[in-house]
Coordinates of C-alpha atoms in Angstrom, one line a residue:
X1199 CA 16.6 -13.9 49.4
X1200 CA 16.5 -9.8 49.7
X1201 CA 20.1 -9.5 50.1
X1202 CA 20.8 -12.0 47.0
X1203 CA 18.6 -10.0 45.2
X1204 CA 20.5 -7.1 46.3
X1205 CA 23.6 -7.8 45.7
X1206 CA 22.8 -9.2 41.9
X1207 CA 21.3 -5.8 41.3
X1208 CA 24.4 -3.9 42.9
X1209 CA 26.9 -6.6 40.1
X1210 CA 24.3 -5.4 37.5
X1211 CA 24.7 -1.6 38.4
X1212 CA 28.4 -2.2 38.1
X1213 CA 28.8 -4.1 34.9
X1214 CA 26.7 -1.5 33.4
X1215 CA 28.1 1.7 34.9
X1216 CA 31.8 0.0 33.5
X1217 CA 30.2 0.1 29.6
X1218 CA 30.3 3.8 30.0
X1219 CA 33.5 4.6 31.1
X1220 CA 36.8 5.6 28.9
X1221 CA 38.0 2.4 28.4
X1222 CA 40.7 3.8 26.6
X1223 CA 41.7 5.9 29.6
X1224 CA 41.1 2.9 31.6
X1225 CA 44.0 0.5 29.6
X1226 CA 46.0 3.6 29.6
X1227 CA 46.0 4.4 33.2
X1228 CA 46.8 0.3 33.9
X1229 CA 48.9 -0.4 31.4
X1230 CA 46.4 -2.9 30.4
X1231 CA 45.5 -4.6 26.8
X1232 CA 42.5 -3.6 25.1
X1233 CA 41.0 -4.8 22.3
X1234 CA 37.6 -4.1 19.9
X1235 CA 35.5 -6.3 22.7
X1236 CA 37.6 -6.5 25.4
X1237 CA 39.5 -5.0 28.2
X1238 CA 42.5 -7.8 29.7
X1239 CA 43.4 -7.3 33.3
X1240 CA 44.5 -9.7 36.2
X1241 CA 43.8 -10.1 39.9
X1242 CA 44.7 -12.1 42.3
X1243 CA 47.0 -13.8 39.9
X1244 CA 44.5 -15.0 37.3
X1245 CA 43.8 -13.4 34.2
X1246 CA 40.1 -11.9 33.6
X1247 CA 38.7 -9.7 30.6
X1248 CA 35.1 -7.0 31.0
X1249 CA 33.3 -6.9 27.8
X1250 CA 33.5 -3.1 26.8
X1251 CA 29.6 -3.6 25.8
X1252 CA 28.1 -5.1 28.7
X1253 CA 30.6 -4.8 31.4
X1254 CA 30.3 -8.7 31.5
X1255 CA 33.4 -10.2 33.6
X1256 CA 35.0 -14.1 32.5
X1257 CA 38.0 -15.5 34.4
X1258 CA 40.6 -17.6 32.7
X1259 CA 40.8 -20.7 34.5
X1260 CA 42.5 -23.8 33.1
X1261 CA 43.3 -22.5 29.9
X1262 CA 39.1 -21.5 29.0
X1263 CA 37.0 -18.2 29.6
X1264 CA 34.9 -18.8 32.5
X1265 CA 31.5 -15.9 33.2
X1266 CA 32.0 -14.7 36.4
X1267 CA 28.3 -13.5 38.3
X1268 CA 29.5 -13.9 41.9
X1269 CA 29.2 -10.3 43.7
X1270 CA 32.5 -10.0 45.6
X1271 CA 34.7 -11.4 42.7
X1272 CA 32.8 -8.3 40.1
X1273 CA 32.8 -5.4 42.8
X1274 CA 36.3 -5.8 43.9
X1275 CA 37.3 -5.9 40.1
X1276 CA 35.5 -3.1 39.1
X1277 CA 36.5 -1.3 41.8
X1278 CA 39.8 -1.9 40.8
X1279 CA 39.8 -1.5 37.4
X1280 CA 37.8 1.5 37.1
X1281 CA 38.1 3.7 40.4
X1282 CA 41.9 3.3 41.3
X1283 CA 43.8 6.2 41.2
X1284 CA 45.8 7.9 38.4
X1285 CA 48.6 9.1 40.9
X1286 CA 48.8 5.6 43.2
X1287 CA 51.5 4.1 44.4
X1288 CA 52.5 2.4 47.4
X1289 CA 54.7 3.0 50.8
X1290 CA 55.4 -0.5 51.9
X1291 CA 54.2 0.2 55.4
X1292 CA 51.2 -2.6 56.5
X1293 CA 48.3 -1.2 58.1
X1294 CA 45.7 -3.4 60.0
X1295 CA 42.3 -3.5 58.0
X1296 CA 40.6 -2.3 60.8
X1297 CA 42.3 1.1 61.0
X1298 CA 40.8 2.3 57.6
X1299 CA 37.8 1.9 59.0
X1300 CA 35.2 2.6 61.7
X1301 CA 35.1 1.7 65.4
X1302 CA 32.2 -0.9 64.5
X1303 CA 34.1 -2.3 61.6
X1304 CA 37.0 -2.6 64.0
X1305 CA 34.7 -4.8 66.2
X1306 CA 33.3 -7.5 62.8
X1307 CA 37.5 -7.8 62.3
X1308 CA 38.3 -8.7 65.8
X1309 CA 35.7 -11.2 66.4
X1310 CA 36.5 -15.1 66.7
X1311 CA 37.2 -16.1 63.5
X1312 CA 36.6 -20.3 63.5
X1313 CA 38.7 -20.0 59.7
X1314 CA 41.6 -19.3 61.8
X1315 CA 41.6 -22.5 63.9
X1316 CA 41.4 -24.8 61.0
X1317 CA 44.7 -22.7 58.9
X1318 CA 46.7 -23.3 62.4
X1319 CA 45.7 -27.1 61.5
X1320 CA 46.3 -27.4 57.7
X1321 CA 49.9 -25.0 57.3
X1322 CA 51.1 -27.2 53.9
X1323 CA 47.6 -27.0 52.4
X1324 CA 47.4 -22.9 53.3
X1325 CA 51.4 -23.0 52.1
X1326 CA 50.7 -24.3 48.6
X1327 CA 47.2 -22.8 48.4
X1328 CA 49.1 -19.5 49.0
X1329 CA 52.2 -21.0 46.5
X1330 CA 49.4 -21.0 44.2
X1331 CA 48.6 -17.3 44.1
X1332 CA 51.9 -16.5 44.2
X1333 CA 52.2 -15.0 47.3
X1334 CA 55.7 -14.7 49.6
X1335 CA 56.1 -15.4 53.1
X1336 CA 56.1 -12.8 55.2
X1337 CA 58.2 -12.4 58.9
X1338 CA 55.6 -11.5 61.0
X1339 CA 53.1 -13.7 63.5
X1340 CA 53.6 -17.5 63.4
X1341 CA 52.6 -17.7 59.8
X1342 CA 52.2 -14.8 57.3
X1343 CA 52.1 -14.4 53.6
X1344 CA 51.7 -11.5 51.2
X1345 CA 49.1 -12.5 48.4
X1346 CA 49.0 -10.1 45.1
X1347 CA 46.1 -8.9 44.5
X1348 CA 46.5 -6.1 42.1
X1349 CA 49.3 -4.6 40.0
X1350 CA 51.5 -4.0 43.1
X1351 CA 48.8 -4.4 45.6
X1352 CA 49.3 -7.1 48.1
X1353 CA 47.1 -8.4 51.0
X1354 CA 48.9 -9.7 54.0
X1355 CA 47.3 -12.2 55.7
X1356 CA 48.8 -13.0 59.7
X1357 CA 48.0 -16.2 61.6
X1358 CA 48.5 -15.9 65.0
X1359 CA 48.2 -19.5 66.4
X1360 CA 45.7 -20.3 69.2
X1361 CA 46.4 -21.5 73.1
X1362 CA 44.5 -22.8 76.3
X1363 CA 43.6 -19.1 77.0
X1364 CA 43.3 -17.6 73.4
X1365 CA 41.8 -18.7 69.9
X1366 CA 43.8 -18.8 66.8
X1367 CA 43.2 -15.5 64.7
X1368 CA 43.9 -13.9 61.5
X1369 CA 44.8 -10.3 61.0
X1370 CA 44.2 -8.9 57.5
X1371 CA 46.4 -5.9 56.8
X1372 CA 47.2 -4.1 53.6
X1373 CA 49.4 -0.7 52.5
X1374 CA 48.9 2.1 54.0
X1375 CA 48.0 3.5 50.6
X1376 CA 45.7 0.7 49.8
X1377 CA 42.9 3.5 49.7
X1378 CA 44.6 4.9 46.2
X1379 CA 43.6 1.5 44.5
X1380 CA 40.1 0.4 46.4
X1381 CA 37.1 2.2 48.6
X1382 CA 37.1 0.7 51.7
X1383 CA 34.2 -1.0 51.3
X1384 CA 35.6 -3.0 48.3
X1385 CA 38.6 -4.5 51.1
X1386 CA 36.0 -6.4 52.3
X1387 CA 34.7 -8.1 49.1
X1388 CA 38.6 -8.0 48.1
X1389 CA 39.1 -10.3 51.4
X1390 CA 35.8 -12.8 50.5
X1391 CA 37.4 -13.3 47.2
X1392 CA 40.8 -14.1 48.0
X1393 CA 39.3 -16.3 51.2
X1394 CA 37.4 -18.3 48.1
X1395 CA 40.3 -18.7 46.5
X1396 CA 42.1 -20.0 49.7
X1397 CA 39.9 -22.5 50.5
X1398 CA 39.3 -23.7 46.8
X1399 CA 42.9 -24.1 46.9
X1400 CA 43.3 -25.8 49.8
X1401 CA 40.8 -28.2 49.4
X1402 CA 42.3 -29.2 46.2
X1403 CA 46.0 -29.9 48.2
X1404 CA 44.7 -31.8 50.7

C-alpha cells in the first residue's frame, strides 16, 4: 500500500509541476497543437491531451477521451512532453537498455524474464499486437520489432527464443540518443507502458 501511495503522490507531483510550465514553449518545441484547455500530443501511437490547468492526462481510445491515473503511462508522458530536449535528435545506432544504466540495473534487465517464454509461444498474437502500434520488424534475434514511442523515438524490443540449456529472453534496446528525449529512469516506466499495451493487445488477437 506504501508504494501505491507513493507512486499516486509522485503522478500528482507531476500533473501539477506540468500546470506551470510554458506550455507555449512546450507546443513549440514539439510541434504539438495547443489550445485554450489543452495541450494534444501522441505516444505510443495513440493520441492523449494534459489539461493546461491541472496537468490532468486523457487518452483517446475508440474514438472517446479516456482519464488516465496509472503512474507509468503519466511519468513517461510527462517526461516526454515536458523534459525532452530542444536540440534532440537521433543516430540510428541501438543501444541495449542496460548500458545507460548502472551495473545493478544491468543485473534487474538480465534476469529470467517468464514474459519472454510465453511471446516465443504466441508470435501472430505479439505480430498483430505490435501491427497494432505500428511498429516494423526489425532483422535482428529470432523476432524483433521497433515500436514508436515518441515523435521519432522507437523502442526495439528482441526475442531471443529459448532451448534445452537456455530460457527464452527479451532484450529492450533503444537509440543511443534516447537520453535527449527521457531520464533514464522514465525507460523503465516507458517499457511497463508499452508492455501493457502488448499484452492488452494480444490478448484481444487471440
Amino acid at each position: 500500500m506504501e508504494h501505491r501511495d507513493n507512486y499516486i503522490a509522485a503522478a500528482a507531483q507531476a500533473r501539477a509541476l506540468f500546470a506551470g510550465y510554458d506550455h507555449t514553449a512546450i507546443a513549440k518545441k514539439l510541434g504539438a497543437r495547443l489550445d485554450d484547455c489543452y495541450l494534444y500530443t501522441n505516444m505510443l501511437s495513440r493520441d492523449y491531451r494534459i489539461h493546461r490547468g491541472t496537468g490532468e492526462i486523457s487518452a483517446c481510445i475508440k474514438g472517446s477521451w479516456s482519464p488516465v491515473d496509472g503512474f507509468n503511462e503519466t511519468l513517461t508522458l510527462l517526461d516526454l512532453v515536458c523534459d525532452s530536449r530542444e536540440d534532440r535528435f537521433l543516430t540510428g545506432r541501438w543501444k541495449n537498455m542496460s548500458s545507460f544504466g548502472h551495473q545493478f540495473h544491468q543485473t534487474l534487465l538480465e534476469q529470467a524474464d517468464p514474459w519472454a517464454a510465453y511471446l516465443q509461444t504466441h508470435p501472430e498474437e505479439l505480430k498483430c499486437a505490435c501491427e497494432k502500434l505500428n511498429a516494423v520488424p526489425a532483422p535482428y534475434g529470432d523476432c524483433a520489432y521497433v515500436v514508436p514511442l515518441f515523435e521519432d523515438l522507437g523502442v526495439m524490443l528482441q526475442l531471443w527464443y529459448g532451448d534445452d540449456e537456455f530460457p527464452a529472453s527479451v532484450r529492450w534496446l533503444w537509440d543511443e540518443n534516447a537520453l535527449m528525449y527521457l531520464k533514464y529512469e522514465t525507460m523503465y516506466f516507458a517499457r511497463e507502458v508499452l508492455l501493457s499495451r502488448l499484452k492488452r493487445e494480444m490478448e484481444e488477437s487471440a
